[in-house]
Coordinates of C-alpha atoms and ligand atoms in Angstrom, one line a residue:
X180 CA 67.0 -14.5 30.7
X181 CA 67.5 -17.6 28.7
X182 CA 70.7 -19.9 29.7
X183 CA 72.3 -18.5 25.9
X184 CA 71.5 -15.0 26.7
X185 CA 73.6 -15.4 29.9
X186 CA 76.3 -17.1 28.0
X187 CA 76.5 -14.6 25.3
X188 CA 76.1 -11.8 28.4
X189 CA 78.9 -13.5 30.3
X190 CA 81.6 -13.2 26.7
X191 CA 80.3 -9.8 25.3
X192 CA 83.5 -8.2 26.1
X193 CA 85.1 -11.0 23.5
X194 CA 82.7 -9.7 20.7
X195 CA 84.4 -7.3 18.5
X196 CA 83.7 -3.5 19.4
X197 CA 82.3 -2.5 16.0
X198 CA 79.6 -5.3 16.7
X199 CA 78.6 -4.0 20.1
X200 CA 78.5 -0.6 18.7
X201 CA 75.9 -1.9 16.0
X202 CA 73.7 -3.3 18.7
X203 CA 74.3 -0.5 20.8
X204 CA 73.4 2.4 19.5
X205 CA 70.1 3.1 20.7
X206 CA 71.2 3.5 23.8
X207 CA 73.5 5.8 23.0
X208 CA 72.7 9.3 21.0
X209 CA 75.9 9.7 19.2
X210 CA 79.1 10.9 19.4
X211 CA 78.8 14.4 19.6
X212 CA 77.1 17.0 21.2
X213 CA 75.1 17.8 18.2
X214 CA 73.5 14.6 17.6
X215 CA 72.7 14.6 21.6
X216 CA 70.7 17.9 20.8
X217 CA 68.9 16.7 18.0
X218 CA 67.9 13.5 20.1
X219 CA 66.7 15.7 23.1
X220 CA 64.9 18.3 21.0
X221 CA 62.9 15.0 19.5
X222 CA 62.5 13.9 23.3
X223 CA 60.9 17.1 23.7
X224 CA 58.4 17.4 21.0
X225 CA 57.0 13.7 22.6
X226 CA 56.7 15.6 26.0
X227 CA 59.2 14.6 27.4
X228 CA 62.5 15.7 29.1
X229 CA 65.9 14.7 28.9
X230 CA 69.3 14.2 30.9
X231 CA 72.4 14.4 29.4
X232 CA 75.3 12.8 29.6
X233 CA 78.9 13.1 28.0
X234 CA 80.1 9.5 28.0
X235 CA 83.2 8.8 30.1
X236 CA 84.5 6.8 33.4
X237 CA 87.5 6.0 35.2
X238 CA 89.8 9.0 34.1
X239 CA 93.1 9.2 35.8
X240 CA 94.6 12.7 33.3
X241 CA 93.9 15.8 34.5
X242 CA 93.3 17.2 30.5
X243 CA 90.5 14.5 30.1
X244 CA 88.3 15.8 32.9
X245 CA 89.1 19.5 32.4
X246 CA 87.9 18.6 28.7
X247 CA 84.7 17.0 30.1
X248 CA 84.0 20.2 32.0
X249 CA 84.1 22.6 29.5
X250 CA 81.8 20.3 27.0
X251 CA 79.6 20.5 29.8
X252 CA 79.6 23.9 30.0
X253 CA 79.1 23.8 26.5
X254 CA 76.5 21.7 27.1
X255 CA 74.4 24.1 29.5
X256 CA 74.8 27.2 26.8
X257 CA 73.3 25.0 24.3
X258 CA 70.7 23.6 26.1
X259 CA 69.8 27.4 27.1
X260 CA 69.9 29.0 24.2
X261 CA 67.5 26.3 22.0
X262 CA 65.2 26.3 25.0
X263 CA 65.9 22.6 25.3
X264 CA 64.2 20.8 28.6
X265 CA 67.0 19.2 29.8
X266 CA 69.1 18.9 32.7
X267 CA 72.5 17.4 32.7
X268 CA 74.0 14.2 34.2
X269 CA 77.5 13.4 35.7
X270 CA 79.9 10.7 36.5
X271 CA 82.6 11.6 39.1
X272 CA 85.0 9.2 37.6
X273 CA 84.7 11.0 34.2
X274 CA 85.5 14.4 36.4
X275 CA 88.8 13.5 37.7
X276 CA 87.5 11.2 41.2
X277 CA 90.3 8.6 40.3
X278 CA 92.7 11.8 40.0
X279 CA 92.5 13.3 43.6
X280 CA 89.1 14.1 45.2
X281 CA 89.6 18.1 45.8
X282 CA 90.3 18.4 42.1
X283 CA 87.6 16.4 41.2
X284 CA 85.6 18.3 43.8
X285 CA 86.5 21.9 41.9
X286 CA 85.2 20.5 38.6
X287 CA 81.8 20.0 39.3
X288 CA 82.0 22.9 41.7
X289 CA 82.6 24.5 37.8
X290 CA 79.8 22.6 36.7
X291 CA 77.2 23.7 38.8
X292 CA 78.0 26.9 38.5
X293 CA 77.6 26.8 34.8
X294 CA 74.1 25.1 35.6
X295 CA 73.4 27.9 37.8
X296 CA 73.9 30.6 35.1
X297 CA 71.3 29.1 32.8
X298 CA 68.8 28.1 35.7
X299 CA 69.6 24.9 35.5
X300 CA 70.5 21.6 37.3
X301 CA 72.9 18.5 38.0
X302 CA 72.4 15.1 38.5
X303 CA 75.5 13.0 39.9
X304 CA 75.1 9.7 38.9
X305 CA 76.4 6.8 41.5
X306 CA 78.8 4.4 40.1
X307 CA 79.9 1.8 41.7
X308 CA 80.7 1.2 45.9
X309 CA 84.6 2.4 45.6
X310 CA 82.5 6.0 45.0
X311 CA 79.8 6.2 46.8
X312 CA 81.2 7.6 49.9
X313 CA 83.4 10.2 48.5
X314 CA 80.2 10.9 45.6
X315 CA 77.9 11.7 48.8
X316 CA 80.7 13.9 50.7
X317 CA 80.9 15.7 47.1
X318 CA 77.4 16.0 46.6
X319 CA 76.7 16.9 50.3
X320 CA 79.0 19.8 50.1
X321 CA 77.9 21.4 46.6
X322 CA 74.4 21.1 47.3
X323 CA 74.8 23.3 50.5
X324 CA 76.7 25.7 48.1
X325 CA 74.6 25.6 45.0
X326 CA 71.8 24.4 45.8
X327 CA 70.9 22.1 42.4
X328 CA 72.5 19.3 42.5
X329 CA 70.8 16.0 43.2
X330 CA 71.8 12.3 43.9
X331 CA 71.7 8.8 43.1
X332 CA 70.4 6.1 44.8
X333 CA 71.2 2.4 44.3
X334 CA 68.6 -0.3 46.0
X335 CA 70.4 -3.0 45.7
X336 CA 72.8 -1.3 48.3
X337 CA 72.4 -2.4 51.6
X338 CA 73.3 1.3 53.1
X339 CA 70.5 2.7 50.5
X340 CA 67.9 3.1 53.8
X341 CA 70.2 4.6 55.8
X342 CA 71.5 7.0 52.9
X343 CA 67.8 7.7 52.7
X344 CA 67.6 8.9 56.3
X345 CA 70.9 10.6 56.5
X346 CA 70.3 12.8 53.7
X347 CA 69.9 16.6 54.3
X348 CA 66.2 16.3 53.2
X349 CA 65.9 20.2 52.1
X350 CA 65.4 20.8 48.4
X351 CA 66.7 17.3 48.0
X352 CA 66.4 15.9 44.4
X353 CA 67.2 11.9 44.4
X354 CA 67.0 9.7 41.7
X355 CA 66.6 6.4 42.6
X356 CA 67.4 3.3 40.3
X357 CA 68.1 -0.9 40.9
X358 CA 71.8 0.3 40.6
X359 CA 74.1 -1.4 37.8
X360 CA 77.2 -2.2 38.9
X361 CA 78.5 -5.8 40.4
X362 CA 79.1 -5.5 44.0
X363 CA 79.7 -8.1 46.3
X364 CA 76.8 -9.3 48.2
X365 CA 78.4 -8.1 51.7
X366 CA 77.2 -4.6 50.2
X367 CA 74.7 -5.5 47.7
X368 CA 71.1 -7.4 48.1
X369 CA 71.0 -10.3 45.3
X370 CA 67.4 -11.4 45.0
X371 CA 65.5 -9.9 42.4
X372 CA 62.3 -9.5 44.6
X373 CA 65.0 -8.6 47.6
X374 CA 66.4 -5.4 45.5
X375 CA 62.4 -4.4 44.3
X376 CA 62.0 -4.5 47.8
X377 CA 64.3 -2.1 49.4
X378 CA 63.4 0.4 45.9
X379 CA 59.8 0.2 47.2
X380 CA 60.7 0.8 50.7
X381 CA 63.9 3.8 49.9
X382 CA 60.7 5.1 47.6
X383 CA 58.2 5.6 50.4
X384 CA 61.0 6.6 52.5
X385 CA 62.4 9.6 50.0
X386 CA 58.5 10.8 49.3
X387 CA 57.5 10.6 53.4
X388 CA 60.9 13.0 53.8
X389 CA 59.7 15.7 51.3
X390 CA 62.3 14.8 48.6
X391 CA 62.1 15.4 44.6
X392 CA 62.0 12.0 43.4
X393 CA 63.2 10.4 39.8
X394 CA 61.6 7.1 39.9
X395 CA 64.0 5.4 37.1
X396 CA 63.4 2.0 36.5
X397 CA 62.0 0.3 33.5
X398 CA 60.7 -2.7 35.5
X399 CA 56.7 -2.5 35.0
X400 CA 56.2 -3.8 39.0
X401 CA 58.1 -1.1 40.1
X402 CA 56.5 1.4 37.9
X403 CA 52.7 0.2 38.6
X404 CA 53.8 0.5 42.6
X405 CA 55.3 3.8 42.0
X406 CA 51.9 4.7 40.2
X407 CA 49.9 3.6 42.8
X408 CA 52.1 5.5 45.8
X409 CA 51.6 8.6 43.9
X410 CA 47.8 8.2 43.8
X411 CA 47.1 7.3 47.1
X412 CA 49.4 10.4 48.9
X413 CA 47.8 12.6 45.7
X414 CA 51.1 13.5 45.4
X415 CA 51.2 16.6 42.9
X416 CA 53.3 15.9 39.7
X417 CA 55.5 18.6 40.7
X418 CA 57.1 16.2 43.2
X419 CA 58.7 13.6 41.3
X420 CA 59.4 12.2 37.5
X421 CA 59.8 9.1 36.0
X422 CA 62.9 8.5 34.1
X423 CA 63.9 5.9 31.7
X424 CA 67.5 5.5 29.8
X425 CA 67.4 6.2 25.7
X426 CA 66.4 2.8 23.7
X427 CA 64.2 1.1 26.4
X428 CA 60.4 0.4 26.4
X429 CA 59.7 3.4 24.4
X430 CA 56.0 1.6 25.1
X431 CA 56.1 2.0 28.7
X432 CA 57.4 5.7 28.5
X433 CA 54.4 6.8 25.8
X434 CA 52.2 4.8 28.4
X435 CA 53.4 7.0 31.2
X436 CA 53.6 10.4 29.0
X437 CA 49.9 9.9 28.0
X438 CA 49.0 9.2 31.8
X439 CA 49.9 12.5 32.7
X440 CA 53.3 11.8 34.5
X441 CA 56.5 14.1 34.1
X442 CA 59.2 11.8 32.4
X443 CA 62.8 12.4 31.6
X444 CA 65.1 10.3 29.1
X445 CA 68.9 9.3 30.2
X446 CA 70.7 10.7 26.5
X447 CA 74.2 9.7 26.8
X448 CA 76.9 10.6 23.5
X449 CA 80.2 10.4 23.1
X450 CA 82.8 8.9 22.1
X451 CA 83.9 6.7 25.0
X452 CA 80.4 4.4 24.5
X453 CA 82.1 1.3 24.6
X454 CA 81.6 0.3 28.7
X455 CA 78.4 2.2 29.0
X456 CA 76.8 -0.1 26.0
X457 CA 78.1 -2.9 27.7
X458 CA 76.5 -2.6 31.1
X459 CA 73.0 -1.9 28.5
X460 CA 73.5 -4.7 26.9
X461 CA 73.9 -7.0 29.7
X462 CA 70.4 -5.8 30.8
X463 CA 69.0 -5.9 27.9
X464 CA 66.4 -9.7 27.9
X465 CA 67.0 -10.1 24.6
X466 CA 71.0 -9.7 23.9
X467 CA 71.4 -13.1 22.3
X468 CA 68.8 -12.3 19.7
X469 CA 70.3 -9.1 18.8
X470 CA 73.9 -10.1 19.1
X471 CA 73.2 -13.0 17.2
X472 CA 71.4 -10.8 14.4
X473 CA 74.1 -8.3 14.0
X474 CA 76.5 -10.7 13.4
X475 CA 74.9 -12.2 10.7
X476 CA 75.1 -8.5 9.5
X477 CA 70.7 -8.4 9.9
X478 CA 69.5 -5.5 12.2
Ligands
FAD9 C1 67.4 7.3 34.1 C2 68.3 6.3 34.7 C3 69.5 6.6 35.3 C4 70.3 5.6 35.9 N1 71.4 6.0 36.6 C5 72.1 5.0 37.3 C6 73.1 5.4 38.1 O1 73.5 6.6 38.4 N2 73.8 4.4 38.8 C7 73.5 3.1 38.6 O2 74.1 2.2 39.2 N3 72.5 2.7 37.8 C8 71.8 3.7 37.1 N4 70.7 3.3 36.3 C9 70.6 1.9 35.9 C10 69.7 1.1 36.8 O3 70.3 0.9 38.1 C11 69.4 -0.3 36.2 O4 70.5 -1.0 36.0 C12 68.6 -0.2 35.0 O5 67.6 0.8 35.0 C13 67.8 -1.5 34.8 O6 67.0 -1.8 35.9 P1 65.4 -1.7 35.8 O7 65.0 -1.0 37.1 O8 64.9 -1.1 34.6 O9 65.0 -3.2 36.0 P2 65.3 -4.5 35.1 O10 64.7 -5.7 35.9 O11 66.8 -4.6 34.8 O12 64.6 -4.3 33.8 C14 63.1 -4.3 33.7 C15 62.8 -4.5 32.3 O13 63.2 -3.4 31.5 C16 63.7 -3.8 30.2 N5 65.1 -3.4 30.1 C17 65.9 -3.1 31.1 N6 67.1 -2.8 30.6 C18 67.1 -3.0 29.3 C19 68.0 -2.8 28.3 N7 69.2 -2.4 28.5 N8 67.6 -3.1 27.0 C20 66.3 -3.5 26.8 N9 65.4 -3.7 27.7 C21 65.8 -3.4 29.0 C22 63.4 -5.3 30.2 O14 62.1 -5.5 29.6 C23 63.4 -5.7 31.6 O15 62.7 -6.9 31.8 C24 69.9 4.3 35.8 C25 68.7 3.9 35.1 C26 67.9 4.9 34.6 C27 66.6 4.5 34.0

């Protein structure tokens, strides 16, 4: 990243929201759960699934995250009854974590259930190391009840190995990522080539163990080692996915699609886009460009 696309990176949260929406919103698929639909059922036609999720984080009233619950159940009749191939993704925080942990507890316990009517499956997503512990005792729990729910795993943590090897390996769905939130580096590797790394070695460790993996990374190295582990276990494509987030290397994904892999697309809507787009923006190589374009009102 260029030493302007860091500075513009470093004040995004000073650029005006209606300017970050501009230059976010293809990462996001709008604001309600129609246009999420519409962007999933597109998904699909290009062979490709989806995950959806209802935008949201850090909710401390109850009303919010009992809102959140029902869209998601809204969510899962939808998706079943327009035969959409889609599962759904959740944040704790958006579910009521920051609220008490039993209650946030009961609402996924509601959402997994809804899932289970309709066949279907949830993802928790990992946020960031003030939830991971509580995010695995929720998951841990619910998964011996339910029975489809997977997890998140972060590589840049430094407990990702050992989360590999403590996890209850049976039916065991993990998506594994980089991880996006700034953590300290007591908890977190730093190096770029440190965090590819432990993903390469959490990856070999999660397919040795038996588990479903989601592969979701956009960073070519990572994909191309992920490509070749596949080929030399002949792992069937029944045992893992790639997955990618809505508005990145649409290139790579085709790439991938046309190579015969199963991959699934992160669709996030709402209306709370705001700190999502932000975190996607401060990945994104080229922010200054873009930043710089939709100010001067050229997209
Ligand atoms: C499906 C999915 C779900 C995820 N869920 C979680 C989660 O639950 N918890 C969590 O902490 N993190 C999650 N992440 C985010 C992840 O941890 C990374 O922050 C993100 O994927 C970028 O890392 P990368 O592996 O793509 O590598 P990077 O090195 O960041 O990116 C590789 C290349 O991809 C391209 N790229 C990456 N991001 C962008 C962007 N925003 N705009 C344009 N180009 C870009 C660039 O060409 C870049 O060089 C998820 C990611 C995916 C794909």
């Amino acid at each position: 990243m260029s030493v302007f696309s860091r500075l513009v990176v470093t004040t995004l949260p000073l650029v005006p929201k209606f300017l970050v929406g501009r230059v976010a919103r293809r990462y996001v698929a709008g604001e309600t759960l129609e246009d999420a639909l519409a962007t999933v059922a597109a998904l699909n036609r290009e062979g490709v699934m989806a995950t959806v999720d209802i935008l949201g984080e850090e909710v401390t009233e109850r009303d919010k995250a009992e809102w959140a619950v029902g869209e998601y159940v809204r969510l899962f009749d939808a998706i079943r009854e327009r035969r959409l191939d889609a599962n759904v993704s959740i944040k704790l925080t958006l579910l009521g974590l920051k609220v008490d942990e039993g209650f946030c507890r009961d609402n996924v316990d509601r959402v997994a259930q809804a899932a289970k009517r309709g066949g279907n499956f949830v993802r928790i997503d990992m946020e960031d190391r003030s939830t991971t512990d509580a995010t695995l005792r929720i998951y841990r729990e619910l998964q011996a009840r339910h029975g489809n729910l997977g997890v998140v795993f972060q590589a840049y943590m430094r407990r990702a190995l050992q989360d590999v090897a403590e996890l209850p390996a049976t039916g065991a769905n993990v998506r594994l990522c980089k991880g996006i939130y700034i953590e300290p580096r007591e908890v977190a590797w730093k190096g770029h080539d440190t965090v590819r790394a432990n993903f390469v070695a959490a990856l070999e460790a999660l397919v040795a163990r038996g588990v479903y993996v989601g592969v979701a990374t956009h960073d070519e190295y990572l994909v191309c080692r992920a490509v070749a582990l596949v080929d030399r276990l002949g792992l069937e494509r029944q045992r893992y996915e790639f997955q990618m987030l809505l508005g990145v290397d649409t290139e790579l994904r085709r790439i991938l699609v046309a190579a015969g892999h199963r991959l699934r697309v992160y669709v996030p809507y709402g209306r709370d886009w705001y700190p999502y787009s932000l975190r996607r923006l401060r990945e994104n190589p080229e922010v200054a460009r873009h930043v710089l374009r939709a100010t001067l009102g050229r997209r």
